[in-house]
Coordinates of N, CA and C in Angstrom, one line a residue:
X521 N -119.7 225.7 86.7 CA -118.8 226.2 85.9 C -118.0 225.1 85.0
X522 N -117.8 225.5 83.7 CA -117.0 224.7 82.8 C -115.7 224.5 83.3
X523 N -114.7 223.6 82.8 CA -113.4 223.5 83.3 C -112.5 224.6 82.9
X524 N -112.8 225.3 81.8 CA -111.9 226.3 81.5 C -111.9 227.4 82.3
X525 N -112.9 228.0 82.9 CA -112.7 229.0 83.9 C -112.0 228.5 85.2
X526 N -112.2 227.2 85.4 CA -111.6 226.7 86.7 C -110.1 226.6 86.5
X527 N -109.6 226.3 85.2 CA -108.4 226.1 85.0 C -107.7 227.4 85.0
X528 N -108.4 228.4 84.5 CA -107.8 229.8 84.4 C -107.7 230.3 85.9
X529 N -108.7 230.2 86.8 CA -108.6 230.6 88.1 C -107.5 229.9 88.9
X530 N -107.4 228.6 88.6 CA -106.4 227.8 89.2 C -104.9 228.3 88.8
X531 N -104.8 228.7 87.7 CA -103.3 229.1 87.2 C -103.1 230.5 87.7
X532 N -104.1 231.3 87.7 CA -104.1 232.6 88.4 C -103.7 232.7 89.8
X533 N -104.4 231.7 90.5 CA -104.1 231.6 92.0 C -102.8 231.2 92.2
X534 N -102.3 230.1 91.5 CA -100.8 229.7 91.6 C -99.9 230.7 91.3
X535 N -100.1 231.5 90.2 CA -99.3 232.6 89.8 C -99.1 233.5 90.9
X536 N -100.2 234.0 91.4 CA -100.2 235.1 92.3 C -99.6 234.6 93.8
X537 N -99.9 233.5 94.0 CA -99.4 232.8 95.4 C -97.9 232.7 95.1
X538 N -97.4 232.2 94.1 CA -95.7 232.1 93.7 C -95.3 233.5 93.8
X539 N -96.0 234.6 93.3 CA -95.5 235.8 93.3 C -95.3 236.5 94.7
X540 N -96.2 236.1 95.4 CA -96.2 236.5 96.9 C -95.1 235.7 97.9
X541 N -95.0 234.5 97.4 CA -94.2 233.6 98.1 C -94.8 233.0 99.3
X542 N -96.2 233.0 99.3 CA -96.9 232.5 100.4 C -97.2 230.9 100.2
X543 N -97.1 230.2 101.3 CA -97.6 228.7 101.2 C -99.0 228.7 101.1
X544 N -99.4 227.4 100.7 CA -100.9 227.2 100.7 C -101.5 227.5 102.1
X545 N -101.0 227.0 103.3 CA -101.4 227.3 104.5 C -101.4 228.7 104.9
X546 N -100.4 229.5 104.6 CA -100.3 230.8 104.9 C -101.4 231.8 104.1
X547 N -101.6 231.4 102.8 CA -102.7 232.1 102.0 C -103.9 231.8 102.5
X548 N -104.2 230.5 102.8 CA -105.5 230.1 103.3 C -105.9 230.8 104.7
X549 N -104.8 230.9 105.5 CA -105.2 231.6 106.8 C -105.3 232.9 106.5
X550 N -104.6 233.6 105.7 CA -104.7 235.0 105.5 C -106.1 235.3 104.8
X551 N -106.7 234.5 104.0 CA -107.8 234.7 103.5 C -109.1 234.3 104.2
X552 N -108.7 233.5 105.3 CA -109.8 233.0 106.0 C -110.6 231.9 105.5
X553 N -109.9 231.0 104.7 CA -110.4 229.8 104.1 C -109.7 228.6 104.5
X554 N -110.5 227.4 104.3 CA -109.7 226.2 104.5 C -108.6 225.8 103.6
X555 N -107.5 225.3 104.0 CA -106.3 225.0 103.1 C -106.8 224.0 102.1
X556 N -107.7 223.1 102.4 CA -108.1 222.1 101.5 C -109.0 222.8 100.3
X557 N -109.8 223.9 100.7 CA -110.4 224.6 99.7 C -109.5 225.2 98.6
X558 N -108.4 225.8 99.3 CA -107.5 226.5 98.5 C -106.7 225.5 97.5
X559 N -106.4 224.4 98.1 CA -105.8 223.3 97.3 C -106.5 222.8 96.2
X560 N -107.9 222.7 96.4 CA -108.9 222.3 95.4 C -109.0 223.3 94.3
X561 N -108.9 224.7 94.7 CA -109.1 225.8 93.7 C -107.9 225.8 92.8
X562 N -106.6 225.5 93.5 CA -105.5 225.5 92.7 C -105.3 224.3 91.7
X563 N -106.0 223.3 92.0 CA -106.1 222.0 91.1 C -107.2 222.1 90.2
X564 N -107.9 223.1 90.2 CA -109.1 223.2 89.3 C -110.1 222.2 89.5
X565 N -110.3 221.9 90.8 CA -111.4 220.8 91.2 C -112.3 221.5 92.1
X566 N -112.0 222.7 92.6 CA -113.1 223.3 93.5 C -114.1 224.0 92.8
X567 N -115.0 224.7 93.5 CA -116.1 225.3 92.9 C -116.2 226.7 93.6
X568 N -115.4 227.8 93.2 CA -115.1 229.0 94.0 C -116.2 229.8 93.9
X569 N -116.5 230.4 95.0 CA -117.6 231.5 95.2 C -117.0 232.9 95.0
X570 N -117.8 233.8 94.7 CA -117.3 235.1 94.7 C -116.6 235.5 95.9
X571 N -117.2 235.2 97.0 CA -116.8 235.7 98.3 C -115.3 235.0 98.5
X572 N -115.1 233.7 98.0 CA -113.9 233.1 98.4 C -112.8 233.7 97.4
X573 N -113.2 234.1 96.3 CA -112.2 234.6 95.4 C -111.9 236.1 95.9
X574 N -113.0 236.8 96.4 CA -112.7 238.1 96.8 C -111.7 238.1 98.0
X575 N -111.9 237.2 98.8 CA -111.1 237.1 100.0 C -109.6 236.7 99.6
X576 N -109.5 235.8 98.6 CA -108.2 235.5 98.1 C -107.4 236.6 97.5
X577 N -108.2 237.5 96.6 CA -107.6 238.7 96.0 C -107.3 239.5 97.1
X578 N -107.9 239.9 98.2 CA -107.5 240.8 99.2 C -106.3 240.3 99.9
X579 N -106.2 239.0 100.3 CA -105.1 238.4 100.8 C -103.8 238.4 100.0
X580 N -104.0 238.4 98.6 CA -102.8 238.4 97.7 C -102.5 240.0 97.2
X581 N -103.4 240.8 97.5 CA -103.2 242.1 97.3 C -103.4 242.4 95.8
X582 N -104.3 241.7 95.1 CA -104.6 241.9 93.7 C -106.2 242.1 93.5
X583 N -106.7 242.9 92.6 CA -108.1 242.9 92.3 C -108.8 241.6 92.0
X584 N -110.0 241.4 92.2 CA -110.7 240.2 91.9 C -110.6 239.8 90.5
X585 N -110.4 240.8 89.7 CA -110.5 240.5 88.0 C -109.4 239.9 87.8
X586 N -108.1 240.2 88.5 CA -106.9 239.4 88.3 C -106.9 237.9 88.4
X587 N -107.9 237.5 89.3 CA -108.0 236.0 89.4 C -108.8 235.3 88.6
X588 N -109.7 236.0 87.8 CA -110.6 235.4 86.8 C -110.4 235.8 85.4
X589 N -109.5 236.7 85.2 CA -109.3 237.2 83.7 C -108.0 236.4 83.2
X590 N -108.1 236.1 81.9 CA -106.8 235.6 81.2 C -105.7 236.6 81.6
X591 N -104.5 236.1 81.8 CA -103.2 236.9 81.8 C -102.9 237.6 80.5
X592 N -102.5 238.8 80.5 CA -102.1 239.5 79.4 C -100.7 239.0 79.1
X593 N -100.4 238.6 77.9 CA -99.0 238.2 77.6 C -98.1 239.3 77.7
X594 N -96.8 239.0 78.0 CA -95.7 240.1 78.2 C -95.5 240.8 76.9
X595 N -95.6 239.8 75.9 CA -95.4 240.4 74.5 C -96.5 239.9 73.6
X596 N -97.2 240.9 73.0 CA -98.3 240.5 72.1 C -97.9 241.0 70.7
X597 N -98.2 240.1 69.7 CA -98.2 240.4 68.3 C -99.4 240.3 67.6
X598 N -99.9 241.2 66.8 CA -100.9 241.1 66.0 C -100.5 241.4 64.6
X599 N -100.7 240.3 63.8 CA -100.3 240.2 62.4 C -101.3 241.1 61.5
X600 N -100.7 241.7 60.5 CA -101.4 242.4 59.6 C -102.8 241.5 59.1
X601 N -103.8 242.2 59.1 CA -105.1 241.4 58.8 C -105.9 240.7 60.0
X602 N -105.2 240.7 61.1 CA -105.7 240.1 62.3 C -106.3 241.1 63.3
X603 N -106.9 240.7 64.3 CA -107.5 241.6 65.2 C -108.9 241.9 65.0
X604 N -109.6 242.6 65.9 CA -111.1 242.8 65.8 C -111.2 244.1 64.8
X605 N -111.9 243.9 63.7 CA -112.2 245.1 62.8 C -113.5 245.4 62.8
X606 N -113.6 246.7 62.7 CA -114.9 247.4 62.6 C -115.1 248.2 61.5
X607 N -116.1 247.7 60.7 CA -116.2 248.5 59.4 C -117.3 249.6 59.3
X608 N -117.2 250.6 58.5 CA -118.1 251.7 58.4 C -119.2 251.4 57.4
X609 N -120.3 251.8 57.8 CA -121.5 251.8 56.8 C -121.5 252.6 55.9
X610 N -120.8 253.8 55.9 CA -120.8 255.0 55.1 C -119.7 255.2 54.2
X611 N -118.5 254.4 54.3 CA -117.5 254.7 53.6 C -116.6 253.4 53.5
X612 N -115.6 253.4 52.6 CA -114.6 252.3 52.6 C -113.7 252.6 53.7
X613 N -114.1 252.3 54.8 CA -113.1 252.6 56.0 C -113.4 251.4 57.0
X614 N -112.3 251.0 57.6 CA -112.5 250.2 58.7 C -111.3 250.4 59.7
X615 N -111.5 250.1 61.0 CA -110.6 250.3 62.0 C -110.5 249.1 62.9
X616 N -109.0 248.8 63.3 CA -108.8 247.7 64.1 C -108.2 248.2 65.3
X617 N -108.8 248.0 66.5 CA -108.3 248.3 67.8 C -107.0 247.6 68.1
X618 N -105.9 248.1 68.2 CA -104.5 247.4 68.5 C -104.4 247.4 70.0
X619 N -104.5 248.6 70.7 CA -104.4 248.8 72.1 C -105.2 249.9 72.7
X620 N -105.7 249.9 73.8 CA -106.5 250.8 74.4 C -105.6 251.5 75.5
X621 N -105.6 252.7 75.7 CA -104.8 253.6 76.5 C -105.0 253.2 77.9
X622 N -104.0 252.8 78.8 CA -104.2 252.4 80.1 C -104.4 253.6 80.8
X623 N -105.2 253.7 81.9 CA -105.5 254.8 82.8 C -104.1 255.3 83.4
X624 N -103.9 256.7 83.5 CA -102.8 257.3 84.0 C -101.6 257.2 83.2
X625 N -101.6 257.1 81.8 CA -100.5 257.0 81.1 C -100.4 258.2 79.9
X626 N -99.2 258.5 79.5 CA -99.1 259.5 78.4 C -98.2 258.7 77.2
X627 N -98.5 259.2 76.0 CA -97.9 258.6 74.9 C -96.9 259.5 74.1
X628 N -95.8 259.1 73.7 CA -95.1 259.8 72.8 C -95.0 258.9 71.4
X629 N -95.2 259.6 70.3 CA -95.2 259.0 69.0 C -94.0 259.2 68.3
X630 N -93.5 258.2 67.6 CA -92.2 258.3 66.9 C -92.4 257.7 65.5
X631 N -91.9 258.2 64.3 CA -91.7 257.7 63.1 C -90.4 256.9 63.0
X632 N -90.2 255.6 62.8 CA -88.9 255.2 62.7 C -88.6 254.9 61.2
X633 N -87.2 255.1 60.8 CA -86.7 254.8 59.5 C -85.5 253.9 59.8
X634 N -85.6 252.7 59.4 CA -84.7 251.8 59.7 C -83.9 251.3 58.5
X635 N -82.7 251.1 58.6 CA -81.8 250.3 57.5 C -81.1 249.1 58.1
X636 N -80.8 248.2 57.2 CA -80.1 246.9 57.8 C -78.7 247.4 58.2
X637 N -78.2 246.6 59.2 CA -76.9 246.8 59.8 C -77.2 246.4 61.3
X638 N -76.5 247.0 62.2 CA -76.6 246.6 63.7 C -78.0 246.9 64.1
X639 N -78.3 246.2 65.1 CA -79.7 246.4 65.9 C -79.5 247.4 66.7
X640 N -80.7 248.2 67.0 CA -80.7 249.2 67.9 C -81.0 248.5 69.2
X641 N -80.2 248.4 70.2 CA -80.2 247.8 71.3 C -80.6 248.8 72.4
X642 N -81.8 248.8 73.1 CA -82.3 249.7 74.0 C -82.2 249.2 75.4
X643 N -81.5 250.0 76.3 CA -81.6 249.6 77.7 C -83.0 249.7 78.3
X644 N -83.4 249.3 79.4 CA -84.8 249.4 80.0 C -84.9 251.0 80.2
X645 N -86.1 251.4 79.9 CA -86.6 252.7 80.1 C -87.3 252.6 81.5
X646 N -88.0 253.9 81.9 CA -88.5 254.0 83.2 C -89.5 252.8 83.5
X647 N -89.6 252.3 84.8 CA -90.6 251.3 85.1 C -91.9 251.7 84.6
X648 N -92.6 250.7 84.0 CA -94.0 250.8 83.7 C -94.1 251.2 82.3
X649 N -92.9 251.4 81.6 CA -93.0 251.9 80.0 C -93.4 250.6 79.3
X650 N -94.1 251.0 78.1 CA -94.6 250.0 77.2 C -94.3 250.4 75.8
X651 N -93.9 249.7 74.9 CA -93.6 250.1 73.6 C -94.6 249.4 72.7
X652 N -95.2 250.2 71.7 CA -96.2 249.6 70.7 C -95.5 250.1 69.3
X653 N -95.5 249.1 68.4 CA -94.8 249.4 67.1 C -95.8 248.8 66.0
X654 N -96.0 249.6 65.0 CA -96.7 249.0 63.8 C -95.7 249.2 62.6
X655 N -95.3 248.1 62.0 CA -94.4 248.2 60.7 C -95.2 248.8 59.5
X656 N -94.7 249.7 58.9 CA -95.3 250.3 57.7 C -94.7 249.6 56.4
X657 N -93.4 249.7 56.3 CA -92.9 249.1 55.1 C -91.6 248.2 55.5
X658 N -91.1 247.4 54.7 CA -90.1 246.5 54.9 C -90.3 245.4 56.0
X659 N -89.1 244.8 56.7 CA -89.4 243.8 57.6 C -88.3 244.2 58.7
X660 N -88.5 243.8 59.9 CA -87.6 244.1 60.9 C -87.8 243.0 62.0
X661 N -86.8 243.0 62.9 CA -86.8 242.1 64.0 C -86.9 243.2 65.3
X662 N -87.9 242.9 66.1 CA -88.3 243.8 67.2 C -88.8 243.1 68.4
X663 N -88.6 243.8 69.6 CA -89.2 243.1 70.8 C -88.2 243.1 72.0
X664 N -88.4 242.0 72.7 CA -87.5 241.8 74.0 C -86.2 241.4 73.4
X665 N -85.1 241.9 73.9 CA -83.9 241.5 73.4 C -83.6 240.1 73.4
X666 N -84.2 239.2 74.4 CA -83.9 237.7 74.5 C -84.9 237.0 73.7
X667 N -85.9 237.7 72.9 CA -86.8 236.9 72.2 C -87.6 237.8 71.1
X668 N -86.8 238.4 70.3 CA -87.3 239.4 69.2 C -88.3 238.5 68.4
X669 N -89.2 239.2 67.6 CA -90.1 238.7 66.6 C -89.8 239.4 65.2
X670 N -89.9 238.5 64.2 CA -89.9 239.1 62.8 C -91.3 239.6 62.5
X671 N -91.1 241.0 62.1 CA -92.5 241.6 61.7 C -92.4 242.2 60.2
X672 N -93.6 242.2 59.7 CA -93.7 242.8 58.3 C -94.7 243.8 58.1
X673 N -94.9 244.4 57.0 CA -95.9 245.5 56.9 C -97.3 245.2 57.6
X674 N -97.7 246.2 58.4 CA -99.0 246.1 59.0 C -99.1 245.3 60.3
X675 N -97.8 244.5 60.6 CA -97.8 243.8 61.8 C -97.6 244.8 63.0
X676 N -98.2 244.4 64.2 CA -98.2 245.3 65.4 C -97.5 244.3 66.5
X677 N -96.8 245.0 67.3 CA -96.2 244.4 68.5 C -96.2 245.3 69.7
X678 N -96.5 244.7 70.9 CA -96.4 245.5 72.1 C -95.6 244.7 73.1
X679 N -94.6 245.4 73.8 CA -93.7 244.6 74.8 C -93.4 245.7 75.9
X680 N -92.8 245.2 77.0 CA -92.5 246.0 78.1 C -91.1 246.8 77.5
X681 N -91.4 248.2 77.7 CA -90.1 249.0 77.4 C -89.2 249.1 78.7
X682 N -89.6 248.6 79.8 CA -88.7 248.6 81.0 C -87.9 247.4 81.0
X683 N -87.8 246.5 79.9 CA -86.8 245.5 79.9 C -85.9 245.7 78.6
X684 N -84.7 245.1 78.5 CA -84.0 245.4 77.4 C -84.6 244.9 76.1
X685 N -84.5 245.7 75.0 CA -85.4 245.5 73.8 C -84.4 245.9 72.7
X686 N -84.8 245.4 71.3 CA -84.1 245.6 70.2 C -85.1 245.9 69.1
X687 N -84.5 246.6 67.9 CA -85.1 246.8 66.8 C -84.1 246.7 65.6
X688 N -84.3 246.0 64.6 CA -83.3 245.8 63.6 C -84.0 245.6 62.3
X689 N -83.6 246.5 61.3 CA -84.2 246.3 59.9 C -83.6 245.1 59.3
X690 N -84.5 244.4 58.6 CA -84.0 243.1 57.9 C -84.2 243.5 56.2
X691 N -84.7 244.7 56.0 CA -84.8 244.9 54.5 C -84.5 246.6 54.5
X692 N -83.9 247.0 53.5 CA -83.7 248.5 53.3 C -85.1 249.1 53.2
X693 N -85.1 250.4 53.6 CA -86.3 251.1 53.7 C -87.3 250.8 54.6
X694 N -87.1 250.1 55.6 CA -88.0 249.6 56.6 C -88.5 250.8 57.5
X695 N -89.7 251.1 57.6 CA -90.4 252.2 58.3 C -91.4 251.7 59.4
X696 N -91.6 252.4 60.4 CA -92.5 251.9 61.3 C -93.0 253.2 62.3
X697 N -94.2 252.9 63.0 CA -94.6 253.9 63.8 C -94.5 253.2 65.2
X698 N -93.8 254.0 66.0 CA -93.6 253.6 67.5 C -94.3 254.5 68.5
X699 N -95.0 253.9 69.3 CA -95.7 254.8 70.4 C -95.2 254.2 71.7
X700 N -94.4 255.2 72.5 CA -93.9 254.9 73.8 C -95.0 255.3 74.8
X701 N -95.2 254.4 75.6 CA -96.4 254.7 76.7 C -95.6 254.6 78.0
X702 N -95.8 255.7 78.7 CA -95.3 256.0 80.1 C -96.4 256.2 81.1
X703 N -96.1 255.7 82.2 CA -97.1 256.0 83.4 C -96.9 257.5 83.9
X704 N -97.9 258.1 84.2 CA -97.8 259.5 84.8 C -97.7 259.5 86.3

C-alpha cells in the first residue's frame, strides 16, 4: 500500500475511536486484535488486512467503507464550471452531477428570491436534513451560521440543515434553487 491510503485509514480509525470514546486497549480487545497492531494502524505504519479492518469496523459499529473512504466534508462547495462534466455527443448539452440522492430520502425544491438586508437565519431542521443550493443570479452568503460561504452564479453548496444556517443576499435580484433533503 502507498502511504496515502494508510494515512486515510489511520485518520478514519482515530476519528471513529474518538467518536466512540474507546481507548486503544478497549478497541483492540473488542476487535480481537493486538493493541500494538491498532497503534501501528493509527500511526499509518501498519499494513492492515481486510479482516483486521472488518473486525475494527464491527467493533466501532461502522461499515468497512467508513474506514477506507475519504470523509465527506460537512460543507461542500462546487464553484461554477467545476465538478465532473459529461458532454452529449448529439447536442450542445452537458451535465454536472452535483449530488446523488441518498437512500431513504425525499426532496423539497424551492426557488429563492433574495434581496440585500438582514440574513435569513434558520434554526436546525429535523435530524438528518441536508440543504443543497445553486445560485442562479447575484451573490449571496450561505451555509452554516458559524462559517458561511460567499457564492455567485452557478456555485453549488451543500451543508447540514440540522445545524444553524443562514442565507443573505449580497446583491439585489439574487436568486437560487434550494433543495431540502429529509430522511424518510
